[in-house]
mmCIF file of C-alpha atoms in Angstrom:
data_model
loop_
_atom_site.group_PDB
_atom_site.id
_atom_site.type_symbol
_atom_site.label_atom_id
_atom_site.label_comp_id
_atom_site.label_asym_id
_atom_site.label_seq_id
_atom_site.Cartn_x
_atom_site.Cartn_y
_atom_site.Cartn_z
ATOM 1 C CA UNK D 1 6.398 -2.962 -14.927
ATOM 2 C CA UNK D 2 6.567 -1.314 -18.254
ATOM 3 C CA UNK D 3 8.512 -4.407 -19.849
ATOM 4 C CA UNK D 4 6.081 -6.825 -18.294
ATOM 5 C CA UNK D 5 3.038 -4.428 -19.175
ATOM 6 C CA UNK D 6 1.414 -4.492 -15.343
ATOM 7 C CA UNK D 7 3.016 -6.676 -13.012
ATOM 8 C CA UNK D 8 6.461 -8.855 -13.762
ATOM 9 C CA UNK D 9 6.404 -12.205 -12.107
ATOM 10 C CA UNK D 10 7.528 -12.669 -8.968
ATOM 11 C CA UNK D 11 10.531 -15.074 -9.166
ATOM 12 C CA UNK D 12 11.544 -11.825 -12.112
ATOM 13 C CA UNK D 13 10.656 -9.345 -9.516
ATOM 14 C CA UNK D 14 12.654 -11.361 -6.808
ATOM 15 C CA UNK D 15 16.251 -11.810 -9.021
ATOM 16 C CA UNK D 16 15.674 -7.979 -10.309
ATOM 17 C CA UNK D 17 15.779 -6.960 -6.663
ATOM 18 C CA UNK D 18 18.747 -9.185 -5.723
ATOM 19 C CA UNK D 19 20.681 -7.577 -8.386
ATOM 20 C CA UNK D 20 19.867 -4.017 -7.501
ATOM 21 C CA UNK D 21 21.124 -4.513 -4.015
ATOM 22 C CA UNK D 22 23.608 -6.971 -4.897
ATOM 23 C CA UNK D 23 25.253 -4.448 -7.891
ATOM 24 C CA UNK D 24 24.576 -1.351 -5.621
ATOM 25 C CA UNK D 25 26.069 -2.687 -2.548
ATOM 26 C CA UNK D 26 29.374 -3.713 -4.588
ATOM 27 C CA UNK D 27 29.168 -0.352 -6.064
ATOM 28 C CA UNK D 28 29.175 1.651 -3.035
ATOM 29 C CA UNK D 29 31.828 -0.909 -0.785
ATOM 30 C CA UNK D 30 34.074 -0.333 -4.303
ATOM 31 C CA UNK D 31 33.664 3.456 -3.968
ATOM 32 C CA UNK D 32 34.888 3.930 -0.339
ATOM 33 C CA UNK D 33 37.852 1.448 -1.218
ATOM 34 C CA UNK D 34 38.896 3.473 -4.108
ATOM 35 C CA UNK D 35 38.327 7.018 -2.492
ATOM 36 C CA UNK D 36 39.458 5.891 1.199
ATOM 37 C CA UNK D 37 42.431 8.178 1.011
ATOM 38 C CA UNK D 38 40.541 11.026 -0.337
ATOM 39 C CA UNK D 39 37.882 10.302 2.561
ATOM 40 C CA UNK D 40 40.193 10.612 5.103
ATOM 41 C CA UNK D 41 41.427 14.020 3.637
ATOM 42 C CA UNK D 42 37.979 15.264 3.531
ATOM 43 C CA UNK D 43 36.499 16.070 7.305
ATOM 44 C CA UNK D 44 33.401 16.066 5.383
ATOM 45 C CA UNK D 45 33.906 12.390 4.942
ATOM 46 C CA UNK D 46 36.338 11.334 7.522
ATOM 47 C CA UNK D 47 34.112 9.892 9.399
ATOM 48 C CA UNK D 48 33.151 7.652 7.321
ATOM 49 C CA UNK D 49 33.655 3.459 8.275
ATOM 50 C CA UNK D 50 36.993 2.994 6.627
ATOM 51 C CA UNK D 51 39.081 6.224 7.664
ATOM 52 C CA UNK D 52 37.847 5.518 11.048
ATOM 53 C CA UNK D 53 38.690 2.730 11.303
ATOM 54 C CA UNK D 54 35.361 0.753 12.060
ATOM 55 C CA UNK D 55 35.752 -1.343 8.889
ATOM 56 C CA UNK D 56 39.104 -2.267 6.936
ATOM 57 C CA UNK D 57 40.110 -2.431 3.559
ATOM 58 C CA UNK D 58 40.426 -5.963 3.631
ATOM 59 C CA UNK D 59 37.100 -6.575 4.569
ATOM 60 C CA UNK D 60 35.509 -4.124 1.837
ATOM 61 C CA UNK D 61 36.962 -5.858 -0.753
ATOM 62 C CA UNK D 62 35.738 -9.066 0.312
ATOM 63 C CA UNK D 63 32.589 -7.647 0.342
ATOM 64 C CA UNK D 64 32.583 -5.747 -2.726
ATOM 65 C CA UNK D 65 34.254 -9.609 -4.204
ATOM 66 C CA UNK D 66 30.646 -11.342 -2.394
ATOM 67 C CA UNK D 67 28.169 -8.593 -3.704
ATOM 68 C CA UNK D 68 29.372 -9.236 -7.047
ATOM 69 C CA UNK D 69 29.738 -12.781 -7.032
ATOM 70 C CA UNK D 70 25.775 -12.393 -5.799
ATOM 71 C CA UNK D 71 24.858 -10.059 -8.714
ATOM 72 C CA UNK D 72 26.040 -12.524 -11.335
ATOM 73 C CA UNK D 73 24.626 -15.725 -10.402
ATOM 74 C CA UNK D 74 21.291 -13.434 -9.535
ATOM 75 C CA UNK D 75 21.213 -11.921 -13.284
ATOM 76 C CA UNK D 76 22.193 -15.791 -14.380
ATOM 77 C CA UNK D 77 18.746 -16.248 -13.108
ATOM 78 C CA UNK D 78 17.255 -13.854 -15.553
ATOM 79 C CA UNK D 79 18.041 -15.376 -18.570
ATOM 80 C CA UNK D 80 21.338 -15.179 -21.067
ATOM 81 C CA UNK D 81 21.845 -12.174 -22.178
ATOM 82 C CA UNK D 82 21.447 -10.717 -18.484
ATOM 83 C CA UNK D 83 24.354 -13.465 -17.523
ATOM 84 C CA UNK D 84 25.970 -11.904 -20.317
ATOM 85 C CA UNK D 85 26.328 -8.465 -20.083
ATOM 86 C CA UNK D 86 26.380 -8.628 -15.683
ATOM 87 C CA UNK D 87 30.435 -8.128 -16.418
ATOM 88 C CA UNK D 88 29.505 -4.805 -18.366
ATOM 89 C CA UNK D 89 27.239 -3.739 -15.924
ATOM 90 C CA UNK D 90 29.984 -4.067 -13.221
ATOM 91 C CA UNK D 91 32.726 -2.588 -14.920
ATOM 92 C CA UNK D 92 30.459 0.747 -14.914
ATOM 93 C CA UNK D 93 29.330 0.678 -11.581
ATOM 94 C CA UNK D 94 32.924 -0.386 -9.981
ATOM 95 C CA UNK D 95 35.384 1.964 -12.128
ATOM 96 C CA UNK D 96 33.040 4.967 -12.180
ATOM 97 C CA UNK D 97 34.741 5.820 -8.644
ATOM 98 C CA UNK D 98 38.125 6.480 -10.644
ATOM 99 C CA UNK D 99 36.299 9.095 -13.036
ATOM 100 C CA UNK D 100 36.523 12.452 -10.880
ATOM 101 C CA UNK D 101 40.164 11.745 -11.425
ATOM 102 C CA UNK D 102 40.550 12.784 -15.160
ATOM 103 C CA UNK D 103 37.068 14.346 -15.804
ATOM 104 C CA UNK D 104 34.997 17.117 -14.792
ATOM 105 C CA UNK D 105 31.825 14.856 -16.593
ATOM 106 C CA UNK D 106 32.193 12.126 -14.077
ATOM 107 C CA UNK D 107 28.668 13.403 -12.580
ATOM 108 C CA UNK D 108 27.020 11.980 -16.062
ATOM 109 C CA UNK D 109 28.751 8.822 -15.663
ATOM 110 C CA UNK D 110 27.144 8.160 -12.413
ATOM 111 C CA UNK D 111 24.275 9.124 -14.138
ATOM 112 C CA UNK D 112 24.614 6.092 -16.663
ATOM 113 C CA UNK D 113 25.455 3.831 -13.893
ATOM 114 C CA UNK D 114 22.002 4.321 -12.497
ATOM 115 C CA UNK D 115 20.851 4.827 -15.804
ATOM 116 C CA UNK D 116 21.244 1.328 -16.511
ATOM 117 C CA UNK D 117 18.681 -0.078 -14.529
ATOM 118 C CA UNK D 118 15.225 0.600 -16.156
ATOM 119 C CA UNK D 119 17.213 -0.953 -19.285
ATOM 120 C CA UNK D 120 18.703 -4.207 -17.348
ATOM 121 C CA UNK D 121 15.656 -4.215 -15.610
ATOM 122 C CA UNK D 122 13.544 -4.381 -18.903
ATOM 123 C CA UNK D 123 16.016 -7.298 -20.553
ATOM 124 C CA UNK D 124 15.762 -9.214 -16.936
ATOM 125 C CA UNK D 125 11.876 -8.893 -17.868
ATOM 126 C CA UNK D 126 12.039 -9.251 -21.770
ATOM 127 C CA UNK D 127 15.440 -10.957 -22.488
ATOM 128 C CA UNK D 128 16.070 -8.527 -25.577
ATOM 129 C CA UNK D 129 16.452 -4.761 -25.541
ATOM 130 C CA UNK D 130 13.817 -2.220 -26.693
ATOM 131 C CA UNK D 131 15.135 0.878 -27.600
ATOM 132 C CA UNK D 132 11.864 2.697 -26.055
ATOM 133 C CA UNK D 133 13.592 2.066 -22.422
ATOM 134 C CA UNK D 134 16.213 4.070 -23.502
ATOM 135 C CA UNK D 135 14.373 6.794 -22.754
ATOM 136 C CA UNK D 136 14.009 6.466 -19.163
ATOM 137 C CA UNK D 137 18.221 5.488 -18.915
ATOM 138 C CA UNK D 138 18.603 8.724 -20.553
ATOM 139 C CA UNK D 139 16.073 10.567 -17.980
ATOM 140 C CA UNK D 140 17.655 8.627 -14.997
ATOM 141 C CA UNK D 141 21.031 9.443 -16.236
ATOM 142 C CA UNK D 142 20.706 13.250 -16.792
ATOM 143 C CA UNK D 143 18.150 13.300 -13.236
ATOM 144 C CA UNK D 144 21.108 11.920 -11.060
ATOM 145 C CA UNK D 145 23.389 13.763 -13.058
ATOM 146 C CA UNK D 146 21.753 17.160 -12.185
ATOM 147 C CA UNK D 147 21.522 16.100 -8.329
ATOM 148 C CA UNK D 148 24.954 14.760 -8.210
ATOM 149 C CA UNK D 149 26.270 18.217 -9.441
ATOM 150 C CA UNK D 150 24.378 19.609 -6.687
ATOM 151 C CA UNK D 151 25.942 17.765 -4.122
ATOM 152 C CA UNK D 152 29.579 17.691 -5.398
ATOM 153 C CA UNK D 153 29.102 22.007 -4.672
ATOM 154 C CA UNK D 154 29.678 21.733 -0.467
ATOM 155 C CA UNK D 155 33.187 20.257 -1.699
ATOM 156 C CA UNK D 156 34.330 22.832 -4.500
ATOM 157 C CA UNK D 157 37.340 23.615 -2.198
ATOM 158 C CA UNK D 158 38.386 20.180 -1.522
ATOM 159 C CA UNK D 159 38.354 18.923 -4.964
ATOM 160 C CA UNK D 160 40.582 22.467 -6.271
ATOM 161 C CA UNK D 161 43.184 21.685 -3.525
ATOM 162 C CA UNK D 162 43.459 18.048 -3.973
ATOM 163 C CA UNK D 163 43.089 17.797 -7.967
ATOM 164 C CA UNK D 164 39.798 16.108 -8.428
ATOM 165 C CA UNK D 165 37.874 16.851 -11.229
ATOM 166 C CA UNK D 166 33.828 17.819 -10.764
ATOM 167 C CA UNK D 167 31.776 20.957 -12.498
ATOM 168 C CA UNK D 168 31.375 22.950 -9.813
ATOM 169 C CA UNK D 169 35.340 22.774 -9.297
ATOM 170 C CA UNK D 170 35.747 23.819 -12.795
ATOM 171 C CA UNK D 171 32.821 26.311 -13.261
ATOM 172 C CA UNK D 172 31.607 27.880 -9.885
ATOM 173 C CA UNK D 173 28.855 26.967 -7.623
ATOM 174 C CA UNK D 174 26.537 29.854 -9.496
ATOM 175 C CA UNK D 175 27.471 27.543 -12.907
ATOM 176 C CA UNK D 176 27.166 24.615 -12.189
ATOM 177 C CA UNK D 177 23.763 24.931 -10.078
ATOM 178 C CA UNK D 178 22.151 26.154 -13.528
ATOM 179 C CA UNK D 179 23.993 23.586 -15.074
ATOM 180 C CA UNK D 180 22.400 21.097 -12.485
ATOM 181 C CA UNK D 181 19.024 22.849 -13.829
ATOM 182 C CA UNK D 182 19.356 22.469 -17.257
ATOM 183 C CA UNK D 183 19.636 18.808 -16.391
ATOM 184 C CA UNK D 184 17.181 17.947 -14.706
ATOM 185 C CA UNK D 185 14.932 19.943 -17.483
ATOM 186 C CA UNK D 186 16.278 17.310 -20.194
ATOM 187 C CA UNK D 187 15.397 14.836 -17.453
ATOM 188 C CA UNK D 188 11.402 16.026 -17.897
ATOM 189 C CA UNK D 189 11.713 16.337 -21.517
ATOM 190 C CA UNK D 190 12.326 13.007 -21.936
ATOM 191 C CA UNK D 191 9.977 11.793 -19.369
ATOM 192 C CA UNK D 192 7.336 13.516 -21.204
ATOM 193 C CA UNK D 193 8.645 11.675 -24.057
ATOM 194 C CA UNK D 194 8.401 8.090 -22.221
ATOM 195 C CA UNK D 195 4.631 8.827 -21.812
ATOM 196 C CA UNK D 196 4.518 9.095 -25.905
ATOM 197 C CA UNK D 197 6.507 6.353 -26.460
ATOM 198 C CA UNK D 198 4.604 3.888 -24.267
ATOM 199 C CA UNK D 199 1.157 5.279 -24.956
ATOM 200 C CA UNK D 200 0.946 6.429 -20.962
ATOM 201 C CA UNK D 201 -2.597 7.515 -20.086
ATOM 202 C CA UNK D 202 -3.464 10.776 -17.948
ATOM 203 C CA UNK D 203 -2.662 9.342 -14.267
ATOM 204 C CA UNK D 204 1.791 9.077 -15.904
ATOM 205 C CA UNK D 205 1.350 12.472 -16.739
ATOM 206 C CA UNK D 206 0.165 13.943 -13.353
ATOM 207 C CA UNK D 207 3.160 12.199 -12.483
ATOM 208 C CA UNK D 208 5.460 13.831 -14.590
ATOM 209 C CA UNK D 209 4.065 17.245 -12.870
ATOM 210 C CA UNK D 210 4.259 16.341 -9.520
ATOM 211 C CA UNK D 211 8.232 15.334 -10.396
ATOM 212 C CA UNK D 212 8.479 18.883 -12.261
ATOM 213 C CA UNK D 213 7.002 20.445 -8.783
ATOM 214 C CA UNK D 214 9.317 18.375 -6.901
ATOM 215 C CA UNK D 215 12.775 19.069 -8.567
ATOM 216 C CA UNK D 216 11.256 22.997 -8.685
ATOM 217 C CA UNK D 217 10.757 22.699 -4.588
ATOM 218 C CA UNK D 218 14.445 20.870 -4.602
ATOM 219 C CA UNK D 219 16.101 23.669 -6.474
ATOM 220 C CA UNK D 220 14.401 26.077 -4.683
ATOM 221 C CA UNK D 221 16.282 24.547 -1.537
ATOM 222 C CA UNK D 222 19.783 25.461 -2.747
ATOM 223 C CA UNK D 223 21.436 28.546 -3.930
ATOM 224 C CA UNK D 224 25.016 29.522 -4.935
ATOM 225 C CA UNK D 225 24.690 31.560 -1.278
ATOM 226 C CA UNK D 226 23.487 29.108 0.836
ATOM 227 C CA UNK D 227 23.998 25.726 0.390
ATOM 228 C CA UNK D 228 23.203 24.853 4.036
ATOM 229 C CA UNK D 229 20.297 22.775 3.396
ATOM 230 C CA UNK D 230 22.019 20.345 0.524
ATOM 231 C CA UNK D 231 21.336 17.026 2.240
ATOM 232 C CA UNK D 232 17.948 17.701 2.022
ATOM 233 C CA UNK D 233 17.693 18.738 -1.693
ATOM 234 C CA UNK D 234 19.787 15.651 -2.638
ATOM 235 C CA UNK D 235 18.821 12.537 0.006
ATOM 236 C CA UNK D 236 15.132 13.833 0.645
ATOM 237 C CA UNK D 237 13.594 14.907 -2.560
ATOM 238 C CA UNK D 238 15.422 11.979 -4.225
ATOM 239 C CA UNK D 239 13.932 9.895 -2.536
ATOM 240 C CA UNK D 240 10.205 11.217 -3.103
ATOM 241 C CA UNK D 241 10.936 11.975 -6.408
ATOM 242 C CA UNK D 242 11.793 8.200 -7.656
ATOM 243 C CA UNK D 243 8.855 7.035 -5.089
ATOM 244 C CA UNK D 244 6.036 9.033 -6.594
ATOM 245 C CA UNK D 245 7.142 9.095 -10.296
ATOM 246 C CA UNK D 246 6.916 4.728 -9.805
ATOM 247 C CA UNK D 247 3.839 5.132 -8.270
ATOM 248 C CA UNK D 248 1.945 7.301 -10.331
ATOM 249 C CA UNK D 249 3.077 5.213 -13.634
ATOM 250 C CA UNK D 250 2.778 1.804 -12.012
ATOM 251 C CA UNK D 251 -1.035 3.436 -11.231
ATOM 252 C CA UNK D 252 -1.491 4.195 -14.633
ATOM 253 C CA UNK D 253 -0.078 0.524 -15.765
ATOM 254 C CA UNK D 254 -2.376 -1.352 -13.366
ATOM 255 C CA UNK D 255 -5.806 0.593 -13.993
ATOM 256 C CA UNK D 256 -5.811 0.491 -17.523
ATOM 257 C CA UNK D 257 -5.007 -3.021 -17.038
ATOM 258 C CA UNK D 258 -8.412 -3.615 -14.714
ATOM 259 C CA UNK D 259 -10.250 -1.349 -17.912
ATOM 260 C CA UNK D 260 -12.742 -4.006 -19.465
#
């Protein structure tokens, strides 16, 4: 919406979606190939559909081989440069699931992975790059950055006795929650930016505060003592958080569009 100024068109809006699922779907089918060992380790995670057994290796990959066959010829849809750079945009989003094993950072490079979206999204839109959307990849990275250090703390133990590299494994839970803080503070700064940088009106910035309120509430859930209510700071709040901040700037897109 901010590339196209209001709404995009709908055959846009239509490919943009089928790459989202298409890249996220491969993404997360990759993952639990890559980490299915490491799953079955974890009884956090041992349940999930390829340690027990409900779904095989063999059949992930296909998938993962289908949902990025899909995300190509969707972005090929775009224009060029999408059809282009689709190969980058997979490399990040499939080998990402390899970083915990040689960095503590790997949180940030999820980050990115997401990250890339508003900015794919825009040259799906566009068909060029402007630099202002790099703004909201830097938000989105350092917003799922801060949440994903949040969740890697119920498995600080796991990752010290099995080698895996995450910041709450190398810094503490008491670190790396104001660590997951600081983040998500650069993640407002530069959402208050985005409302500079595309002349947002007073509706985006009552957005921004309700997200501030939000990640305050989420934080508030979570503490190096108790970390008992996790799933809701990281699947809930999320969730609304992404929700309202798209509503309240596709608001302010669409009225001062309908402004004689």
């Amino acid at each position: 919406m901010l590339a196209a100024g209001g709404m995009p068109a709908a055959t846009q809006l239509g490919w943009i979606v089928l790459c989202m699922v298409s890249a996220r779907s491969a993404a997360m089918a990759f993952n639990r190939v890559a980490d299915a060992q490491i799953d079955a380790a974890n009884p956090r995670t041992a349940t999930r559909a390829i340690p027990a057994g409900n779904l095989s290796q063999k059949f992930a990959v296909i998938f993962v081989a289908i949902s990025s066959g899909v995300f190509v010829l969707a972005a090929a849809q775009l224009n060029r440069l999408t059809l282009y750079l689709s190969p980058v945009v997979l490399a990040v989003v499939l080998l990402y699931s390899y970083t915990k094993r040689f960095t503590r950072w790997s949180h940030l490079v999820l980050g990115f992975a997401l990250g890339m979206a508003p900015a794919a999204a825009w040259i799906g839109v566009r068909g060029s790059l402007d630099l202002r959307i790099l703004v909201l990849t830097a938000a989105v990275t350092f917003w799922v950055g801060g949440f994903d250090v949040l969740y890697a703390c119920q498995d600080i133990e796991f990752d010290r006795m099995h080698a895996l590299n995450s910041i709450p494994q190398a810094l503490g839970v008491p670190k790396a929650l104001v660590l997951a803080r600081t983040l998500h503070l650069l993640m407002l700064g530069l959402l208050v930016a985005l409302l500079f940088v595309f002349g947002l009106g007073k509706i985006a910035m009552v957005g921004v505060a309700v997200v501030a309120l939000l990640l305050a509430y989420e934080h508030s859930l979570v503490s190096a003592h108790d970390l008992s209510k996790l799933n809701a700071a990281f699947f809930t709040m999320n969730g609304v958080i992404a929700v309202v901040f798209f509503i309240f700037v596709a608001a302010d897109l669409l009225t001062r569009n309908a402004r004689p």
